[in-house]
Coordinates of C-alpha atoms in Angstrom, one line a residue:
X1 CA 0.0 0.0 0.0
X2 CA 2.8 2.2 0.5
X3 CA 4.3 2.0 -2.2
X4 CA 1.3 2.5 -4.2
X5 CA 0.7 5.7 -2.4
X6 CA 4.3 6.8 -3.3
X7 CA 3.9 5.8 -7.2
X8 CA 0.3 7.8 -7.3
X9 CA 2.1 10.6 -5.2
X10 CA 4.8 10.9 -8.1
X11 CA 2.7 10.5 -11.3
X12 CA 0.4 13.6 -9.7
X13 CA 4.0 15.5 -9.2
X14 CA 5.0 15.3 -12.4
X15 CA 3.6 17.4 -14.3
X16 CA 5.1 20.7 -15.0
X17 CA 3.8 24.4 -14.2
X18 CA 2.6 25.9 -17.9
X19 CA 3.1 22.4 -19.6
X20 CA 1.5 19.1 -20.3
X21 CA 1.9 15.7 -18.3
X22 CA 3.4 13.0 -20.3
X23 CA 0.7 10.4 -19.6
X24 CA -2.0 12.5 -20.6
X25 CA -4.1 12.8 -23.8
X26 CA -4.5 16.3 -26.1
X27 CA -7.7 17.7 -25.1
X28 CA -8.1 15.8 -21.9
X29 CA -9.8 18.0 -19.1
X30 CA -6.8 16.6 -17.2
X31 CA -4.3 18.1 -19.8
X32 CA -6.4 21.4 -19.7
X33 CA -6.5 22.1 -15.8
X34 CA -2.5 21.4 -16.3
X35 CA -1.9 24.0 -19.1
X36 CA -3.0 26.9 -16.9
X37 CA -0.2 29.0 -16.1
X38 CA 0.8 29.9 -12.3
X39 CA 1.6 33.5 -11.8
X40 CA 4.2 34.4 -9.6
X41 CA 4.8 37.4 -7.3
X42 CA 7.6 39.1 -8.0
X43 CA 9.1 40.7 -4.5
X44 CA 9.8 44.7 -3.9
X45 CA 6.9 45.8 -6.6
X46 CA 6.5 48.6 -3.9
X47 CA 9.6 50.1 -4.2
X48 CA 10.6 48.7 -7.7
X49 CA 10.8 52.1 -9.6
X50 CA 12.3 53.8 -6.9
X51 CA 15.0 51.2 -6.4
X52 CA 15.7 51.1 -10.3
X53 CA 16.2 54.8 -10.0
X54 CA 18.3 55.1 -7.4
X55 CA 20.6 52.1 -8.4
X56 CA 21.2 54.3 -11.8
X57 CA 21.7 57.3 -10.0
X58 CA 24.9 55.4 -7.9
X59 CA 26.2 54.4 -11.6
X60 CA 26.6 57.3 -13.1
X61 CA 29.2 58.8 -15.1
X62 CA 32.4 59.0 -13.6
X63 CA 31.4 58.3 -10.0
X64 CA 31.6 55.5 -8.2
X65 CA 30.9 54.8 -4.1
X66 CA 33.1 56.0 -0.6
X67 CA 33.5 52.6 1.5
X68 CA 33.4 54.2 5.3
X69 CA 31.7 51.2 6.8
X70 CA 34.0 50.1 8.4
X71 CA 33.4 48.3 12.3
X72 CA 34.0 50.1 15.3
X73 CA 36.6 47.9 15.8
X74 CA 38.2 48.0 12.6
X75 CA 37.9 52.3 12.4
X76 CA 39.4 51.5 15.7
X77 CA 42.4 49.9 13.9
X78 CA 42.9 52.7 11.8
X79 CA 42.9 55.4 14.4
X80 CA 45.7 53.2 16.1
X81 CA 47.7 53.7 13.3
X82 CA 47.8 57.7 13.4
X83 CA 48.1 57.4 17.3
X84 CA 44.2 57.7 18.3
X85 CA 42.2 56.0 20.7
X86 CA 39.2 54.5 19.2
X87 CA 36.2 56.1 20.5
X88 CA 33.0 57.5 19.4
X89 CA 34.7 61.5 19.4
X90 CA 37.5 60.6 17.4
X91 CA 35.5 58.4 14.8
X92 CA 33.0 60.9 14.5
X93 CA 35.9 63.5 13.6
X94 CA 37.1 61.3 11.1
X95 CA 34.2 60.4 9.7
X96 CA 33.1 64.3 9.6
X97 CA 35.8 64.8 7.6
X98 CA 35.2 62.8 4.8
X99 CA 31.7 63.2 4.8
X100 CA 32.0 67.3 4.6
X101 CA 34.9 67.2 1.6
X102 CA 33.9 70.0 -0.8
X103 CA 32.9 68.9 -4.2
X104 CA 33.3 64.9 -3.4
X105 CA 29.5 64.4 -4.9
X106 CA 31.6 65.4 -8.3
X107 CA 33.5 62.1 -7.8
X108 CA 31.3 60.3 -5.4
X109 CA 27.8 58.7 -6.6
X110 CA 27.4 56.8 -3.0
X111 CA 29.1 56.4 0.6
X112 CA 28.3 53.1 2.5
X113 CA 28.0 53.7 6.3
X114 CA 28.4 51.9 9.9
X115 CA 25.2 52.0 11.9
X116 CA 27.0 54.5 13.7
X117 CA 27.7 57.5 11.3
X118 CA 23.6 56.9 9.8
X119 CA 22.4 58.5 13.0
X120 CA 25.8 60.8 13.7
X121 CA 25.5 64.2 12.7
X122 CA 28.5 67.3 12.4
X123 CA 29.3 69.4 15.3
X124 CA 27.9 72.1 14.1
X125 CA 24.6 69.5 14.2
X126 CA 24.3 68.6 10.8
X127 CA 23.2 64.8 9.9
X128 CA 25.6 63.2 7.7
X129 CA 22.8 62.2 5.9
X130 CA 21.9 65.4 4.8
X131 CA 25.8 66.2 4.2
X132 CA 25.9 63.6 1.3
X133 CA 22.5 65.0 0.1
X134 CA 23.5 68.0 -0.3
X135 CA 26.2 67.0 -3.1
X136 CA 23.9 64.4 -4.6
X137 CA 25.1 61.3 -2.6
X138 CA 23.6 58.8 -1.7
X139 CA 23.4 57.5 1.8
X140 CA 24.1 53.8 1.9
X141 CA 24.5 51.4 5.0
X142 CA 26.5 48.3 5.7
X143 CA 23.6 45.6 7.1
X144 CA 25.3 42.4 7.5
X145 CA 26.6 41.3 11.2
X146 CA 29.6 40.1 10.4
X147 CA 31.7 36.7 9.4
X148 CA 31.7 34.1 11.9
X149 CA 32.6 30.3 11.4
X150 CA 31.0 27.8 9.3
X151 CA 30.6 24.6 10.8
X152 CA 31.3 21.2 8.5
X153 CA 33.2 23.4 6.3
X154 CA 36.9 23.4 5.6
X155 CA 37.7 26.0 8.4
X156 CA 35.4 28.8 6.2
X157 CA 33.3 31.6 7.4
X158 CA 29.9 32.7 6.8
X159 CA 27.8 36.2 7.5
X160 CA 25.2 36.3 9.7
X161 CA 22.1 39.6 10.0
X162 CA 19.2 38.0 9.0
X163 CA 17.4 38.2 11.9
X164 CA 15.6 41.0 12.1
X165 CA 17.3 42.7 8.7
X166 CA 13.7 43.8 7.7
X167 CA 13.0 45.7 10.9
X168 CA 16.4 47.4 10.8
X169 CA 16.3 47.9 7.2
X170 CA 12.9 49.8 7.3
X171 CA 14.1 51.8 9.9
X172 CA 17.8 52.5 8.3
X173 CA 15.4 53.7 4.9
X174 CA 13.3 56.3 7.3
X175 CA 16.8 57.6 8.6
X176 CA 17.9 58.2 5.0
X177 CA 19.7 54.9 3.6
X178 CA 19.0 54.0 0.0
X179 CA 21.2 51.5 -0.5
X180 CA 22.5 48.6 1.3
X181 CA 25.6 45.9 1.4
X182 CA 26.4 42.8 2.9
X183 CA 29.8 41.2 2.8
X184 CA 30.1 37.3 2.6
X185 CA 33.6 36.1 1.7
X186 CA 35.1 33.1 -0.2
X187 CA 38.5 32.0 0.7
X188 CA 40.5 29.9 -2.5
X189 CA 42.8 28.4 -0.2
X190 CA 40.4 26.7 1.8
X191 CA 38.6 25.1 -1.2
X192 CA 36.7 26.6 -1.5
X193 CA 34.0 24.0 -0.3
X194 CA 30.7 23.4 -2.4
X195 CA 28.9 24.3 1.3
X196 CA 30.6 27.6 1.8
X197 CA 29.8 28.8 -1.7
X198 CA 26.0 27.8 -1.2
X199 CA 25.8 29.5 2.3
X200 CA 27.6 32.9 0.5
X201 CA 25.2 32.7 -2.5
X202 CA 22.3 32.0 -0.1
X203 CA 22.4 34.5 2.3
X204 CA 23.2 37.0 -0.2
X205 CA 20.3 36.0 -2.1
X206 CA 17.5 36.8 1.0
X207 CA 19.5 39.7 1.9
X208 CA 18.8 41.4 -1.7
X209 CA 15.2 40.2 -1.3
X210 CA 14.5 41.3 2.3
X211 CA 16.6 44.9 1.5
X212 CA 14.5 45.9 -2.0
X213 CA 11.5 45.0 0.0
X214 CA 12.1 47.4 2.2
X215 CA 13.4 50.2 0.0
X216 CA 17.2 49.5 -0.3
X217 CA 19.1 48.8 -3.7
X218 CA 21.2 45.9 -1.9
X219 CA 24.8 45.6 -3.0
X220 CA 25.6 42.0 -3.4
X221 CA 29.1 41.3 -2.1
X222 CA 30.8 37.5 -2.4
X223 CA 34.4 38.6 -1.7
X224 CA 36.9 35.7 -3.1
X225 CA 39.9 36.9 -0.7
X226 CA 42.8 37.8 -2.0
X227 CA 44.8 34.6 0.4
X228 CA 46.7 32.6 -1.5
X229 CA 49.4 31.8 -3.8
X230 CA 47.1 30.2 -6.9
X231 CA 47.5 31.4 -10.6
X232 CA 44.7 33.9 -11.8
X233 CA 43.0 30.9 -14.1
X234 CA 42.4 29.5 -10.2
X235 CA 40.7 32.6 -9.1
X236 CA 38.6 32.8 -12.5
X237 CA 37.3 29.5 -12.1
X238 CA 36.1 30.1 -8.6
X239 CA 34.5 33.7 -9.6
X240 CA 32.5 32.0 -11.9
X241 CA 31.6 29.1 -9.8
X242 CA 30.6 31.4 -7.3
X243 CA 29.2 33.9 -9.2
X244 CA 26.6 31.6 -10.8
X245 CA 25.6 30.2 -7.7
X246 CA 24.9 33.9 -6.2
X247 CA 22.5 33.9 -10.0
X248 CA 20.9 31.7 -9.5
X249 CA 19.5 32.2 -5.8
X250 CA 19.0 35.9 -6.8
X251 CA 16.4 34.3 -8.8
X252 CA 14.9 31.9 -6.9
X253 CA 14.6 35.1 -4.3
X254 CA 12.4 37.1 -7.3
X255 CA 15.2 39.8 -7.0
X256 CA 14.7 42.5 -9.7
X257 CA 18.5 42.9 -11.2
X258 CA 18.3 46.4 -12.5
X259 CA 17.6 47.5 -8.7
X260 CA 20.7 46.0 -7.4
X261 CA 24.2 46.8 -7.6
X262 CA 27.8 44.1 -7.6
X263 CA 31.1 44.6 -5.6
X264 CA 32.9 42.1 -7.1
X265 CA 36.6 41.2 -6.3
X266 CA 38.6 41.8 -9.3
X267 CA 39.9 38.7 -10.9
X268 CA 44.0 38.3 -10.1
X269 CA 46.4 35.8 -8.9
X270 CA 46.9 35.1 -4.9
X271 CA 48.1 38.0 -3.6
X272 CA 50.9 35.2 -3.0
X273 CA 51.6 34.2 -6.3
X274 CA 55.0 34.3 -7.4
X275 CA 54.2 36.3 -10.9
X276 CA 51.8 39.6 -10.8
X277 CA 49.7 40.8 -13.8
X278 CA 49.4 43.4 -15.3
X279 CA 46.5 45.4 -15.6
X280 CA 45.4 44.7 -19.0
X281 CA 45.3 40.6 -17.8
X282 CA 43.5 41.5 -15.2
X283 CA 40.7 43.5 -16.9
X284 CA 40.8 40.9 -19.6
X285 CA 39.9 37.7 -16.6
X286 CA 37.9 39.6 -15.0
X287 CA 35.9 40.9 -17.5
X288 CA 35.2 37.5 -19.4
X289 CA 34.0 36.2 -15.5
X290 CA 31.9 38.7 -15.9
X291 CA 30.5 38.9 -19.5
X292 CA 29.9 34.7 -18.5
X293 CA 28.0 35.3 -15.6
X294 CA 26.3 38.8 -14.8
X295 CA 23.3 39.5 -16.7
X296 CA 23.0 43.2 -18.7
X297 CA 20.1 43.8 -16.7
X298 CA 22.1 44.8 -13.6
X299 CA 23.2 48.4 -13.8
X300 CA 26.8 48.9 -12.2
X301 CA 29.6 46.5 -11.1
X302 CA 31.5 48.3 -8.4
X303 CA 34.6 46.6 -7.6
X304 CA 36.5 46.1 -3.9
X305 CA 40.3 47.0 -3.6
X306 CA 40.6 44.2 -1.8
X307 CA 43.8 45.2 -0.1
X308 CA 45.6 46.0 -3.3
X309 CA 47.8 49.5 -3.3
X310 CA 45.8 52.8 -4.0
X311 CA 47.5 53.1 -7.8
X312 CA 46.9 49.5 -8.4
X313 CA 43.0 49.4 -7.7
X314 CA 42.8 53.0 -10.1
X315 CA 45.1 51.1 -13.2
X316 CA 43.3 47.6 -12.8
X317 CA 39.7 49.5 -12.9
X318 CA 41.0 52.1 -16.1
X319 CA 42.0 49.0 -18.1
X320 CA 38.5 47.7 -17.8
X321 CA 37.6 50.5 -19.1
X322 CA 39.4 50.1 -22.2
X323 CA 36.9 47.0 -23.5
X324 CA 33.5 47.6 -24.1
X325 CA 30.9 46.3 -21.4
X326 CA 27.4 46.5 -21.2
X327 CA 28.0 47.7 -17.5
X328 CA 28.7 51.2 -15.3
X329 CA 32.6 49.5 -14.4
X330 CA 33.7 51.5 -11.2
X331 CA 34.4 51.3 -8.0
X332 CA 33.7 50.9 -4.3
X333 CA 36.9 51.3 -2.2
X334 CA 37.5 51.9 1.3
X335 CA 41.4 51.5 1.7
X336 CA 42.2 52.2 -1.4
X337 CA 40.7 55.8 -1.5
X338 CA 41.0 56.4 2.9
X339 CA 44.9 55.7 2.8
X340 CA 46.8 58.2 2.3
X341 CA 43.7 60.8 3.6
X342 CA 44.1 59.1 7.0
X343 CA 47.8 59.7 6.9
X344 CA 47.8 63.0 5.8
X345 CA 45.3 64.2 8.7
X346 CA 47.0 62.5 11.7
X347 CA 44.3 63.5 14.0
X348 CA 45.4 67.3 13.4
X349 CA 42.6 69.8 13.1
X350 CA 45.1 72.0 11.1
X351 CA 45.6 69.0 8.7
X352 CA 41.8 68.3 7.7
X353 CA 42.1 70.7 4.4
X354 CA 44.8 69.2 3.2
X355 CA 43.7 65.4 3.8
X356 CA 40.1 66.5 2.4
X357 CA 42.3 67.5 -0.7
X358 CA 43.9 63.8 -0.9
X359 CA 40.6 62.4 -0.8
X360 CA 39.7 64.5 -3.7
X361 CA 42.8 63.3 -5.7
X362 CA 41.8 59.8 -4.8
X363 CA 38.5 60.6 -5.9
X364 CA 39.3 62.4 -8.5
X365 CA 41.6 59.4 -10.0
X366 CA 39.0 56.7 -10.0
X367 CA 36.6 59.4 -11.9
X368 CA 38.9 59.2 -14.7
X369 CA 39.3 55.2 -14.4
X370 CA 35.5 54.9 -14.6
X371 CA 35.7 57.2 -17.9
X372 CA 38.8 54.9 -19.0
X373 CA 40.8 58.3 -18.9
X374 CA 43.3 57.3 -16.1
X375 CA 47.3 57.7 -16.8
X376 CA 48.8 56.9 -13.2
X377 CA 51.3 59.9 -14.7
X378 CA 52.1 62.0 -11.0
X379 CA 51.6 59.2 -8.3
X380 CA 53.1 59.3 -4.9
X381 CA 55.0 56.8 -3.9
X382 CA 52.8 56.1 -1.1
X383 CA 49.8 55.4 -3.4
X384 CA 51.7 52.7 -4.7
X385 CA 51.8 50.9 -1.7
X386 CA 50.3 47.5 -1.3
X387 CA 47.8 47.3 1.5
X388 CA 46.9 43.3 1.8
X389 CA 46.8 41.6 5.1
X390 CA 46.7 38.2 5.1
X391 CA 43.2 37.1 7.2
X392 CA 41.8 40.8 6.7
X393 CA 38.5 41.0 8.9
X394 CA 36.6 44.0 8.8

């Protein structure tokens, strides 16, 4: 009897949405109750013009996005390194002046920001919010709760924030936030395993749903680490892998692709490998993983630094803007434009001009790299400093 059960449970289960079952005569009224078609909902209709609009506003011509979302710990980190304690004060300073640069919206499309610097406002009392508005940024906010480990994995990390994203989320968007990333990494040395790629790809996946839902163009953020001494063929093979996997749950989540936005890693060898490429390699790899795996639909790839040096992310993304691409190619660096502004300021209230005017250089760079206009000509030597660390948690 059970097994009877079972064979009439999987005849009734095999017919297809839209199409006819296979044991089933033309003109049955079986066959016609099977041919009706199932409509199905498609997630963030509410906001679905709204995030389309705002997604194309972030890729624009010759802008790209300020990474400043950085954990209290790791701004903390950074502050060491100039000689400051980490607390609220001094982050708030910093932050400040980045945020209050004159002109940046002429470089600057979008600025990703810790929970913190959402609800911080100037001294004088003016929300940072309303700092980016005013040059026509827009106000973006990292979601995710960080990378913790993945159990029955090859030593591999996942991100957790799920709980409760939607109730933060819809109050982040009545605070000001448009946008939204989360950051899931993939380490190559470590496999990586077929379970950590799904768990990246996954969570990503509800993330994007749960953020346009409530209002935020979600920036979807599989980090392949730089870790490693592989070959860049290595480090294509797993961008795709990983990249089709991220696809395809996208998908499955009904999340509408022209209202998101991609942080990619940029394809290259281990930061390990004996042999580095050049620029022109490295926009030719990673611009096949793309062109292979990202539909046209989606309106801007901004790409991670990723540790590399300040000239190298600014060269890699101009040579990617030497081959045509159905895309908005730029960027969305932390490091690689907060380097050599942090140094120059040293905590100094005298020194903020002149480290708003680095960050304006920096800015100003990676403009011309989006417009494929960048000639590295004039660099300091600083700039061309490598900034990987092996492990790098945020």
């Amino acid at each position: 009897m059970a097994c009877a059960s079972f064979a009439k449970l999987n005849a009734a289960s095999s017919s297809w949405i839209g199409q006819q079952s296979f044991g089933q005569r033309p003109g049955s009224s079986s066959a016609r109750l099977t041919t009706r078609r199932v409509s199905l909902p498609i997630r963030a209709s509410s906001y679905k013009d709204e995030l389309v609009q705002t997604a194309k506003s972030i890729a624009s011509p010759g802008r790209g996005i300020l990474a400043i979302d950085e954990s209290n710990a790791t701004c903390g980190k950074r502050l060491a390194s100039i000689g400051l304690d980490n607390n609220e004060v001094n982050r708030q300073a910093y932050r400040q002046l980045l945020l209050t640069t004159p002109g940046l919206g002429e470089y600057i499309s979008g600025a990703i920001l810790f929970e913190e610097t959402l609800y911080q406002s100037t001294v004088d009392g003016k929300k940072f919010v309303d700092c980016l508005r005013d040059e026509n940024i827009v106000p973006g906010i990292k979601v995710d709760k960080g990378l913790v480990p993945l159990p029955g994995s090859n030593n591999e990390s996942w991100c957790q924030g799920l709980d409760g994203l939607a109730s933060r989320s819809a109050e982040y968007y009545k605070q000001g936030a448009r946008f939204a990333k989360w950051r899931t990494v993939v380490s190559i040395p470590c496999g990586p395993s077929a379970l950590a790629v799904k768990e990246a790809a996954w969570g990503l996946a509800r993330y994007a749903a749960i953020s346009q839902d409530n209002g935020l163009v979600p920036i979807v953020e599989p980090e392949i680490l730089l870790d490693g001494d592989h070959g860049i063929e290595r480090t294509l093979e797993v961008a795709e892998k990983v990249w089709a996997e991220v696809f395809f749950y996208l998908a499955e989540n009904n999340v509408v692709f022209e209202g998101i936005l991609l942080k990619p890693s940029m394809v290259t060898p281990g930061a390990e490998h004996k042999e580095k490429a050049s620029p022109e390699t490295i926009a030719k790899y990673t611009l096949t993983m793309l062109k292979r795996r990202v539909p046209p639909a989606v309106p801007g790839i901004m790409f991670l630094s990723g540790g590399q040096s300040e000239v190298e992310a600014t060269l890699n993304l101009n040579a990617m803007n030497q081959i045509p691409n159905p895309w908005h190619v730029s960027f969305s660096y932390a490091r690689a434009l907060q380097n050599t502004v942090l140094k120059t300021w040293q905590g100094r209230p005298e020194n903020v001009e002149a480290a708003q005017k680095a960050l304006l250089v920096r800015a100003k760079a990676n403009s011309l790299a989006q417009l494929g206009k960048y000639s590295g000509e004039g660099e300091s030597e600083e700039a061309k400093k490598g900034m990987f660390v092996k492990g790098y948690t945020y």
